[in-house]
Coordinates of C-alpha atoms in Angstrom, one line a residue:
X98 CA -1.9 8.9 -2.2
X99 CA -5.3 7.4 -1.6
X100 CA -8.5 9.3 -2.3
X101 CA -9.7 11.2 0.8
X102 CA -13.0 9.3 0.9
X103 CA -11.1 5.9 1.2
X104 CA -8.7 7.3 3.7
X105 CA -11.6 8.5 5.8
X106 CA -13.2 5.1 5.7
X107 CA -10.0 3.3 6.6
X108 CA -9.7 5.5 9.7
X109 CA -13.0 4.0 11.0
X110 CA -11.5 0.5 10.9
X111 CA -9.7 1.1 14.2
X112 CA -13.1 1.2 15.9
X113 CA -14.1 -2.2 14.6
X114 CA -13.4 -5.8 15.6
X115 CA -10.8 -7.8 13.7
X116 CA -11.7 -8.3 10.1
X117 CA -10.9 -11.0 7.6
X118 CA -9.5 -9.8 4.3
X119 CA -10.3 -11.9 1.3
X120 CA -8.2 -11.1 -1.8
X121 CA -9.6 -13.2 -4.6
X122 CA -7.2 -12.0 -7.3
X123 CA -5.0 -14.8 -8.5
X124 CA -4.1 -13.2 -11.9
X125 CA -1.0 -11.3 -10.6
X126 CA -2.5 -8.0 -11.7
X127 CA -2.9 -5.6 -8.8
X128 CA -3.6 -1.9 -8.5
X129 CA -1.4 0.4 -6.5
X130 CA -4.4 1.8 -4.6
X131 CA -5.7 -1.6 -3.6
X132 CA -2.2 -2.6 -2.5
X133 CA -2.1 0.5 -0.3
X134 CA -5.6 -0.2 1.1
X135 CA -4.7 -3.8 1.9
X136 CA -1.4 -2.8 3.5
X137 CA -3.1 -0.2 5.8
X138 CA -5.8 -2.7 6.9
X139 CA -3.1 -5.4 7.6
X140 CA -1.2 -2.8 9.6
X141 CA -4.2 -2.6 11.9
X142 CA -3.6 -6.2 12.9
X143 CA -6.5 -7.7 10.9
X144 CA -6.4 -11.3 9.7
X145 CA -5.8 -12.0 6.1
X146 CA -7.1 -15.0 4.1
X147 CA -6.4 -15.5 0.4
X148 CA -9.1 -17.3 -1.5
X149 CA -8.1 -18.0 -5.2
X150 CA -10.8 -17.2 -7.8
X151 CA -10.6 -20.8 -8.9
X152 CA -12.3 -21.9 -5.7
X153 CA -15.1 -19.3 -6.1
X154 CA -16.1 -19.1 -9.7
X155 CA -15.4 -20.6 -13.1
X156 CA -12.6 -19.0 -15.1
X157 CA -15.1 -17.7 -17.7
X158 CA -17.0 -14.7 -16.3
X159 CA -15.4 -15.2 -13.0
X160 CA -16.0 -11.7 -11.7
X161 CA -19.7 -11.6 -12.6
X162 CA -20.2 -15.0 -11.1
X163 CA -18.3 -14.1 -8.0
X164 CA -20.4 -11.1 -7.4
X165 CA -23.6 -13.0 -8.2
X166 CA -22.7 -15.6 -5.5
X167 CA -22.1 -12.8 -3.0
X168 CA -25.3 -11.0 -3.9
X169 CA -27.4 -14.1 -3.7
X170 CA -25.9 -15.0 -0.3
X171 CA -24.1 -18.2 -1.4
X172 CA -21.0 -18.9 0.7
X173 CA -17.8 -18.2 -1.1
X174 CA -15.9 -20.8 0.8
X175 CA -16.2 -22.7 4.1
X176 CA -13.5 -20.6 5.6
X177 CA -15.1 -17.3 4.7
X178 CA -18.5 -18.5 5.8
X179 CA -17.1 -19.7 9.2
X180 CA -15.2 -16.5 9.8
X181 CA -18.2 -14.4 8.7
X182 CA -20.2 -15.8 11.6
X183 CA -17.6 -14.6 14.1
X184 CA -16.8 -11.1 12.9
X185 CA -17.3 -8.6 10.1
X186 CA -15.7 -9.7 6.8
X187 CA -13.9 -7.1 4.9
X188 CA -13.2 -7.9 1.2
X189 CA -10.5 -5.9 -0.5
X190 CA -10.3 -6.9 -4.2
X191 CA -9.9 -5.7 -7.7
X192 CA -13.3 -5.3 -9.4
X193 CA -13.0 -5.8 -13.2
X194 CA -15.8 -6.4 -15.7
X195 CA -16.0 -7.0 -19.4
X196 CA -12.8 -5.9 -21.1
X197 CA -11.9 -3.4 -18.4
X198 CA -8.5 -4.0 -16.9
X199 CA -7.8 -4.4 -13.2
X200 CA -6.1 -1.0 -13.2
X201 CA -9.2 0.7 -14.5
X202 CA -12.1 -0.5 -12.3
X203 CA -11.7 -1.5 -8.7
X204 CA -13.7 -1.4 -5.5
X205 CA -13.5 -1.9 -1.8
X206 CA -16.4 -3.9 -0.4
X207 CA -17.6 -5.0 3.0
X208 CA -20.0 -7.7 4.1
X209 CA -22.4 -6.2 6.6
X210 CA -24.8 -9.1 7.1
X211 CA -22.6 -11.9 8.3
X212 CA -25.2 -14.7 8.2
X213 CA -26.3 -14.2 4.6
X214 CA -23.0 -12.6 3.4
X215 CA -25.0 -9.7 1.9
X216 CA -22.6 -7.6 -0.1
X217 CA -22.6 -3.8 0.3
X218 CA -19.9 -1.7 -1.3
X219 CA -18.6 1.1 0.7
X220 CA -16.0 2.6 -1.5
X221 CA -15.7 2.6 -5.3
X222 CA -13.1 4.3 -7.4
X223 CA -13.5 4.2 -11.1
X224 CA -12.9 6.3 -14.2
X225 CA -16.3 5.1 -15.5
X226 CA -19.8 6.6 -15.2
X227 CA -22.7 4.6 -13.9
X228 CA -23.9 4.0 -17.5
X229 CA -20.5 2.9 -18.7
X230 CA -20.1 0.4 -15.9
X231 CA -23.6 -0.9 -16.6
X232 CA -22.7 -1.3 -20.2
X233 CA -19.6 -3.3 -19.3
X234 CA -21.5 -5.5 -17.0
X235 CA -24.4 -5.9 -19.4
X236 CA -22.2 -7.1 -22.3
X237 CA -23.4 -10.6 -21.7
X238 CA -27.3 -10.9 -21.9
X239 CA -27.2 -13.5 -19.1
X240 CA -25.7 -11.0 -16.8
X241 CA -28.3 -8.3 -17.4
X242 CA -30.1 -8.8 -14.1
X243 CA -26.8 -9.1 -12.2
X244 CA -25.6 -5.9 -13.9
X245 CA -28.6 -3.9 -12.6
X246 CA -28.1 -5.3 -9.1
X247 CA -24.4 -4.6 -9.0
X248 CA -24.6 -1.1 -10.5
X249 CA -27.5 -0.1 -8.3
X250 CA -25.6 -1.2 -5.2
X251 CA -22.4 0.4 -6.3
X252 CA -23.9 3.8 -6.9
X253 CA -26.5 3.7 -4.1
X254 CA -24.3 2.4 -1.2
X255 CA -20.8 3.3 -2.2
X256 CA -18.6 6.3 -1.8
X257 CA -17.9 7.0 -5.4
X258 CA -14.5 8.4 -6.2
X259 CA -13.9 9.5 -9.8
X260 CA -10.5 8.9 -11.3
X261 CA -9.7 11.3 -14.2

């Protein structure tokens, strides 16, 4: 059973043009909720494209670097950039930071500015508070600025669903 906020958002997808789903997780670790979200979007007839993390960021700190690239507007891949110019790009992916597991922190994000690929999260489900997520992201001093950007966007723009 998906959180009501995410179900509500998924219902709005039927009013949108075809989307491209980018699932960057190549670790084999998936969350049940993300699987459900992805399945529902695919059922709407949207196009799916898998982009391995190895093509997007280095293995060390890959999640932070992936988000940093998205926030700075750098293209994630030629295919994503090309499709982004044609339609809205929907990204469904695990969101893990620090030592958190993929089953503990996850998010559903959408790209709303196709040209710059500006990232805006629209649904976040997490058992962590804002401060706890900031602490996880801020574990590496080099990621301090990124942490503030990510956390600010998550809690300003996203529908936040708390998982007990």
